[in-house]
Tab-separated table of N, CA and C in Angstrom:
chain	number	residue	atom	x	y	z
A	1	MET	N	5.387	-0.619	16.195
A	1	MET	CA	5.516	-1.527	17.300
A	1	MET	C	6.764	-2.357	17.092
A	2	ILE	N	7.483	-2.591	18.181
A	2	ILE	CA	8.644	-3.479	18.147
A	2	ILE	C	8.394	-4.613	19.129
A	3	ALA	N	8.537	-5.844	18.652
A	3	ALA	CA	8.317	-7.020	19.495
A	3	ALA	C	9.622	-7.799	19.609
A	4	GLY	N	9.920	-8.269	20.804
A	4	GLY	CA	11.082	-9.116	21.023
A	4	GLY	C	10.636	-10.550	21.217
A	5	ALA	N	11.246	-11.457	20.474
A	5	ALA	CA	10.864	-12.867	20.561
A	5	ALA	C	12.118	-13.732	20.571
A	6	ALA	N	12.158	-14.682	21.473
A	6	ALA	CA	13.285	-15.617	21.521
A	6	ALA	C	13.396	-16.336	20.185
A	7	GLY	N	14.597	-16.394	19.646
A	7	GLY	CA	14.827	-17.104	18.393
A	7	GLY	C	14.502	-16.325	17.138
A	8	ALA	N	14.103	-15.079	17.265
A	8	ALA	CA	13.694	-14.300	16.093
A	8	ALA	C	14.813	-14.164	15.064
A	9	LEU	N	16.045	-14.059	15.520
A	9	LEU	CA	17.155	-13.868	14.584
A	9	LEU	C	17.583	-15.160	13.909
A	10	VAL	N	17.306	-16.303	14.531
A	10	VAL	CA	17.701	-17.583	13.937
A	10	VAL	C	16.541	-18.268	13.211
A	11	ALA	N	15.349	-17.736	13.363
A	11	ALA	CA	14.165	-18.278	12.683
A	11	ALA	C	13.407	-17.130	12.019
A	12	PRO	N	13.987	-16.556	10.961
A	12	PRO	CA	13.379	-15.376	10.348
A	12	PRO	C	11.977	-15.607	9.782
A	13	GLU	N	11.690	-16.813	9.315
A	13	GLU	CA	10.341	-17.081	8.796
A	13	GLU	C	9.308	-17.026	9.915
A	14	ALA	N	9.645	-17.564	11.075
A	14	ALA	CA	8.739	-17.512	12.224
A	14	ALA	C	8.575	-16.074	12.704
A	15	ALA	N	9.664	-15.314	12.710
A	15	ALA	CA	9.588	-13.908	13.111
A	15	ALA	C	8.708	-13.122	12.150
A	16	ARG	N	8.833	-13.394	10.874
A	16	ARG	CA	8.003	-12.724	9.868
A	16	ARG	C	6.533	-13.083	10.062
A	17	ALA	N	6.245	-14.348	10.349
A	17	ALA	CA	4.861	-14.779	10.589
A	17	ALA	C	4.291	-14.099	11.829
A	18	LEU	N	5.099	-13.986	12.876
A	18	LEU	CA	4.656	-13.287	14.082
A	18	LEU	C	4.370	-11.828	13.767
A	19	GLY	N	5.261	-11.193	13.034
A	19	GLY	CA	5.050	-9.798	12.644
A	19	GLY	C	3.786	-9.615	11.834
A	20	ASP	N	3.544	-10.508	10.890
A	20	ASP	CA	2.322	-10.437	10.078
A	20	ASP	C	1.076	-10.598	10.937
A	21	ALA	N	1.115	-11.532	11.894
A	21	ALA	CA	-0.037	-11.753	12.778
A	21	ALA	C	-0.291	-10.539	13.662
A	22	LEU	N	0.768	-9.944	14.191
A	22	LEU	CA	0.611	-8.748	15.023
A	22	LEU	C	0.070	-7.584	14.202
A	23	LEU	N	0.577	-7.423	12.999
A	23	LEU	CA	0.123	-6.345	12.125
A	23	LEU	C	-1.356	-6.494	11.786
A	24	ALA	N	-1.788	-7.724	11.566
A	24	ALA	CA	-3.188	-7.974	11.222
A	24	ALA	C	-4.126	-7.784	12.408
A	25	SER	N	-3.636	-8.021	13.618
A	25	SER	CA	-4.536	-7.992	14.775
A	25	SER	C	-4.485	-6.695	15.584
A	26	LEU	N	-3.465	-5.885	15.385
A	26	LEU	CA	-3.335	-4.647	16.152
A	26	LEU	C	-3.530	-3.434	15.253
A	27	GLN	N	-3.938	-2.355	15.843
A	27	GLN	CA	-4.113	-1.128	15.070
A	27	GLN	C	-2.788	-0.369	15.037
A	28	THR	N	-1.898	-0.831	14.187
A	28	THR	CA	-0.591	-0.199	14.041
A	28	THR	C	-0.204	-0.224	12.575
A	29	GLN	N	0.664	0.678	12.192
A	29	GLN	CA	1.075	0.787	10.792
A	29	GLN	C	2.294	-0.074	10.468
A	30	ARG	N	3.096	-0.356	11.500
A	30	ARG	CA	4.352	-1.055	11.251
A	30	ARG	C	4.700	-1.941	12.446
A	31	VAL	N	5.242	-3.116	12.156
A	31	VAL	CA	5.689	-4.039	13.199
A	31	VAL	C	7.103	-4.501	12.849
A	32	THR	N	7.966	-4.465	13.834
A	32	THR	CA	9.314	-5.009	13.698
A	32	THR	C	9.484	-6.088	14.758
A	33	VAL	N	9.936	-7.259	14.336
A	33	VAL	CA	10.195	-8.348	15.280
A	33	VAL	C	11.702	-8.563	15.317
A	34	THR	N	12.249	-8.555	16.515
A	34	THR	CA	13.680	-8.771	16.717
A	34	THR	C	13.880	-9.708	17.902
A	35	SER	N	15.106	-9.957	18.222
A	35	SER	CA	15.435	-10.850	19.335
A	35	SER	C	15.028	-10.254	20.674
A	36	ASP	N	14.632	-11.105	21.587
A	36	ASP	CA	14.325	-10.641	22.943
A	36	ASP	C	15.570	-10.071	23.622
A	37	ALA	N	16.752	-10.509	23.190
A	37	ALA	CA	17.992	-9.964	23.749
A	37	ALA	C	18.171	-8.501	23.356
A	38	VAL	N	17.801	-8.153	22.141
A	38	VAL	CA	17.889	-6.761	21.685
A	38	VAL	C	16.935	-5.888	22.488
A	39	ILE	N	15.721	-6.369	22.712
A	39	ILE	CA	14.728	-5.629	23.497
A	39	ILE	C	15.206	-5.466	24.942
A	40	ALA	N	15.765	-6.521	25.514
A	40	ALA	CA	16.258	-6.460	26.895
A	40	ALA	C	17.398	-5.451	27.016
A	41	HIS	N	18.307	-5.459	26.046
A	41	HIS	CA	19.430	-4.516	26.068
A	41	HIS	C	18.914	-3.081	25.994
A	42	ALA	N	18.024	-2.816	25.066
A	42	ALA	CA	17.484	-1.459	24.913
A	42	ALA	C	16.753	-1.007	26.171
A	43	GLY	N	15.975	-1.891	26.758
A	43	GLY	CA	15.214	-1.534	27.949
A	43	GLY	C	16.074	-1.354	29.182
A	44	ALA	N	17.072	-2.198	29.336
A	44	ALA	CA	17.908	-2.145	30.537
A	44	ALA	C	18.931	-1.023	30.492
A	45	LEU	N	19.447	-0.732	29.304
A	45	LEU	CA	20.563	0.206	29.210
A	45	LEU	C	20.206	1.519	28.515
A	46	ASN	N	18.955	1.669	28.118
A	46	ASN	CA	18.467	2.933	27.554
A	46	ASN	C	19.363	3.468	26.435
A	47	GLY	N	19.808	2.582	25.558
A	47	GLY	CA	20.607	2.999	24.416
A	47	GLY	C	22.090	3.185	24.689
A	48	GLN	N	22.514	2.975	25.910
A	48	GLN	CA	23.927	3.122	26.265
A	48	GLN	C	24.674	1.810	26.004
A	49	ALA	N	25.986	1.895	25.920
A	49	ALA	CA	26.804	0.696	25.755
A	49	ALA	C	26.755	-0.137	27.032
A	50	GLY	N	26.818	-1.447	26.872
A	50	GLY	CA	26.816	-2.325	28.031
A	50	GLY	C	26.531	-3.753	27.631
A	51	VAL	N	26.399	-4.604	28.621
A	51	VAL	CA	26.194	-6.035	28.404
A	51	VAL	C	24.921	-6.477	29.103
A	52	VAL	N	24.143	-7.299	28.414
A	52	VAL	CA	22.959	-7.927	29.006
A	52	VAL	C	23.161	-9.432	28.921
A	53	LEU	N	22.925	-10.115	30.012
A	53	LEU	CA	23.022	-11.569	30.061
A	53	LEU	C	21.662	-12.109	30.465
A	54	ILE	N	21.079	-12.947	29.617
A	54	ILE	CA	19.762	-13.524	29.872
A	54	ILE	C	19.952	-15.010	30.163
A	55	LEU	N	19.478	-15.445	31.315
A	55	LEU	CA	19.592	-16.846	31.715
A	55	LEU	C	18.202	-17.416	31.927
A	56	GLY	N	17.950	-18.552	31.340
A	56	GLY	CA	16.665	-19.231	31.494
A	56	GLY	C	16.859	-20.660	31.038
A	57	THR	N	15.979	-21.137	30.160
A	57	THR	CA	16.185	-22.467	29.596
A	57	THR	C	17.337	-22.447	28.602
A	58	GLY	N	17.694	-21.260	28.163
A	58	GLY	CA	18.860	-21.046	27.309
A	58	GLY	C	19.651	-19.886	27.876
A	59	VAL	N	20.732	-19.538	27.212
A	59	VAL	CA	21.571	-18.429	27.658
A	59	VAL	C	21.850	-17.528	26.466
A	60	VAL	N	21.715	-16.222	26.679
A	60	VAL	CA	22.024	-15.239	25.643
A	60	VAL	C	22.850	-14.137	26.277
A	61	ALA	N	23.919	-13.740	25.617
A	61	ALA	CA	24.702	-12.580	26.039
A	61	ALA	C	24.768	-11.622	24.859
A	62	LEU	N	24.509	-10.344	25.124
A	62	LEU	CA	24.562	-9.324	24.076
A	62	LEU	C	25.344	-8.141	24.608
A	63	ALA	N	26.410	-7.783	23.916
A	63	ALA	CA	27.227	-6.629	24.300
A	63	ALA	C	27.237	-5.645	23.145
A	64	ILE	N	26.889	-4.422	23.437
A	64	ILE	CA	26.912	-3.353	22.425
A	64	ILE	C	27.660	-2.184	23.024
């Protein structure tokens, strides 16, 4: 399972705690927690190069 969470890359301890909680509560062998921007990029661009801009209470831009 891969989970996207705002702030996961700047708060690794919180991301690790989220991953541990998901692993304990779900029937899965592995959990990876990454930034919601990474998940948005992968979902929107299907692995292709491009830019994702997320606007909300904060702003994130990710170009790969």
